[in-house]
């Protein structure tokens, strides 16, 4: 068994957050909620919660 990691596209996540005009965005299947200042997020390590309906709900960090 091997561990696999997925690194989300930070630029795409921030683009969608700005388009939503809110700290939370998504749809019926997934939701992302930022836990940091989104007007001036940190260069690295902006904390957000990722929720996938019925599967996961945990904090992640942009890199």
CSV table of N, CA and C in Angstrom, one decimal, residues 10-58:
chain,number,residue,atom,x,y,z
A,10,UNK,N,-3.4,26.2,-5.8
A,10,UNK,CA,-3.6,27.4,-4.9
A,10,UNK,C,-4.2,28.6,-5.7
A,11,UNK,N,-3.7,28.8,-6.9
A,11,UNK,CA,-4.2,29.9,-7.8
A,11,UNK,C,-5.6,29.7,-8.1
A,12,UNK,N,-6.0,28.5,-8.5
A,12,UNK,CA,-7.4,28.2,-8.9
A,12,UNK,C,-8.3,28.3,-7.6
A,13,UNK,N,-7.9,27.9,-6.5
A,13,UNK,CA,-8.7,28.0,-5.3
A,13,UNK,C,-8.9,29.5,-4.9
A,14,UNK,N,-7.9,30.3,-5.0
A,14,UNK,CA,-8.0,31.7,-4.7
A,14,UNK,C,-8.9,32.4,-5.8
A,15,UNK,N,-8.8,32.0,-7.0
A,15,UNK,CA,-9.6,32.6,-8.1
A,15,UNK,C,-11.1,32.3,-7.8
A,16,UNK,N,-11.4,31.1,-7.4
A,16,UNK,CA,-12.8,30.8,-7.1
A,16,UNK,C,-13.3,31.5,-5.9
A,17,UNK,N,-12.4,31.7,-4.9
A,17,UNK,CA,-12.8,32.4,-3.7
A,17,UNK,C,-13.1,33.8,-4.0
A,18,UNK,N,-12.3,34.5,-4.8
A,18,UNK,CA,-12.6,35.9,-5.2
A,18,UNK,C,-13.8,36.0,-6.0
A,19,UNK,N,-14.1,35.0,-6.9
A,19,UNK,CA,-15.3,35.1,-7.8
A,19,UNK,C,-16.5,34.9,-6.9
A,20,UNK,N,-16.4,34.1,-5.8
A,20,UNK,CA,-17.6,33.9,-5.0
A,20,UNK,C,-17.8,35.1,-4.1
A,21,UNK,N,-16.8,35.9,-3.8
A,21,UNK,CA,-16.9,37.1,-3.0
A,21,UNK,C,-17.2,36.7,-1.5
A,22,UNK,N,-16.8,35.6,-1.1
A,22,UNK,CA,-17.1,35.1,0.2
A,22,UNK,C,-15.9,34.2,0.7
A,23,UNK,N,-15.8,34.0,2.0
A,23,UNK,CA,-14.8,33.0,2.5
A,23,UNK,C,-15.2,31.6,2.3
A,24,UNK,N,-16.4,31.3,1.9
A,24,UNK,CA,-16.9,30.0,1.6
A,24,UNK,C,-17.4,29.9,0.2
A,25,UNK,N,-17.1,28.8,-0.5
A,25,UNK,CA,-17.6,28.6,-1.9
A,25,UNK,C,-17.6,27.1,-2.1
A,26,UNK,N,-18.3,26.7,-3.2
A,26,UNK,CA,-18.4,25.3,-3.6
A,26,UNK,C,-19.8,25.1,-4.2
A,27,UNK,N,-20.3,23.8,-4.0
A,27,UNK,CA,-21.6,23.4,-4.5
A,27,UNK,C,-22.1,22.3,-3.7
A,28,UNK,N,-23.1,21.5,-4.2
A,28,UNK,CA,-23.7,20.4,-3.4
A,28,UNK,C,-22.7,19.3,-3.0
A,29,UNK,N,-21.6,19.1,-3.7
A,29,UNK,CA,-20.7,18.0,-3.5
A,29,UNK,C,-19.5,18.4,-2.6
A,30,UNK,N,-19.0,19.6,-2.9
A,30,UNK,CA,-17.8,20.1,-2.1
A,30,UNK,C,-18.0,21.5,-1.6
A,31,UNK,N,-17.3,21.8,-0.5
A,31,UNK,CA,-17.3,23.2,0.0
A,31,UNK,C,-15.9,23.5,0.6
A,32,UNK,N,-15.4,24.7,0.3
A,32,UNK,CA,-14.2,25.2,0.9
A,32,UNK,C,-14.5,26.4,1.7
A,33,UNK,N,-14.0,26.5,2.9
A,33,UNK,CA,-14.2,27.6,3.8
A,33,UNK,C,-12.8,28.0,4.3
A,34,UNK,N,-12.5,29.3,4.0
A,34,UNK,CA,-11.2,29.8,4.5
A,34,UNK,C,-11.3,30.2,6.0
A,35,UNK,N,-10.2,29.9,6.7
A,35,UNK,CA,-10.1,30.2,8.1
A,35,UNK,C,-9.0,31.3,8.3
A,36,UNK,N,-8.8,32.1,7.3
A,36,UNK,CA,-7.8,33.2,7.4
A,36,UNK,C,-8.3,34.4,6.7
A,37,UNK,N,-7.6,35.5,6.8
A,37,UNK,CA,-8.0,36.7,6.0
A,37,UNK,C,-7.8,36.5,4.6
A,38,UNK,N,-8.9,36.5,3.8
A,38,UNK,CA,-8.8,36.3,2.3
A,38,UNK,C,-8.6,37.6,1.6
A,39,UNK,N,-8.7,38.7,2.2
A,39,UNK,CA,-8.4,40.0,1.5
A,39,UNK,C,-6.8,40.1,1.3
A,40,UNK,N,-6.1,39.7,2.3
A,40,UNK,CA,-4.6,39.6,2.3
A,40,UNK,C,-4.2,38.3,2.9
A,41,UNK,N,-4.3,37.2,2.2
A,41,UNK,CA,-3.9,35.9,2.7
A,41,UNK,C,-2.4,35.8,2.8
A,42,UNK,N,-1.9,35.0,3.7
A,42,UNK,CA,-0.5,34.8,3.8
A,42,UNK,C,0.1,34.2,2.5
A,43,UNK,N,1.4,34.5,2.3
A,43,UNK,CA,2.0,34.0,1.0
A,43,UNK,C,2.0,32.5,1.0
A,44,UNK,N,2.2,31.8,2.1
A,44,UNK,CA,2.1,30.4,2.2
A,44,UNK,C,1.3,30.0,3.5
A,45,UNK,N,0.6,28.9,3.4
A,45,UNK,CA,0.0,28.4,4.6
A,45,UNK,C,-1.4,28.9,4.9
A,46,UNK,N,-2.1,29.5,3.9
A,46,UNK,CA,-3.5,30.0,4.1
A,46,UNK,C,-4.3,28.8,4.5
A,47,UNK,N,-4.9,28.8,5.7
A,47,UNK,CA,-5.7,27.6,6.2
A,47,UNK,C,-7.1,27.7,5.7
A,48,UNK,N,-7.6,26.5,5.3
A,48,UNK,CA,-9.0,26.4,4.8
A,48,UNK,C,-9.5,25.0,5.2
A,49,UNK,N,-10.8,24.9,5.3
A,49,UNK,CA,-11.4,23.6,5.5
A,49,UNK,C,-11.9,23.1,4.2
A,50,UNK,N,-11.7,21.8,3.9
A,50,UNK,CA,-12.2,21.2,2.7
A,50,UNK,C,-13.2,20.2,3.1
A,51,UNK,N,-14.4,20.3,2.5
A,51,UNK,CA,-15.5,19.3,2.9
A,51,UNK,C,-16.0,18.7,1.6
A,52,UNK,N,-15.9,17.3,1.5
A,52,UNK,CA,-16.5,16.6,0.4
A,52,UNK,C,-17.6,15.8,1.0
A,53,UNK,N,-18.8,16.0,0.4
A,53,UNK,CA,-20.1,15.5,1.0
A,53,UNK,C,-20.0,14.0,1.4
A,54,UNK,N,-20.1,13.8,2.6
A,54,UNK,CA,-20.2,12.4,3.1
A,54,UNK,C,-18.8,11.7,3.2
A,55,UNK,N,-17.7,12.4,2.9
A,55,UNK,CA,-16.4,11.7,2.8
A,55,UNK,C,-15.4,12.3,3.8
A,56,UNK,N,-15.1,13.6,3.5
A,56,UNK,CA,-14.1,14.2,4.3
A,56,UNK,C,-14.5,15.6,4.8
A,57,UNK,N,-13.9,16.0,5.9
A,57,UNK,CA,-14.1,17.4,6.4
A,57,UNK,C,-12.9,17.7,7.3
A,58,UNK,N,-11.9,18.3,6.7
A,58,UNK,CA,-10.7,18.5,7.5
A,58,UNK,C,-9.9,19.8,7.0
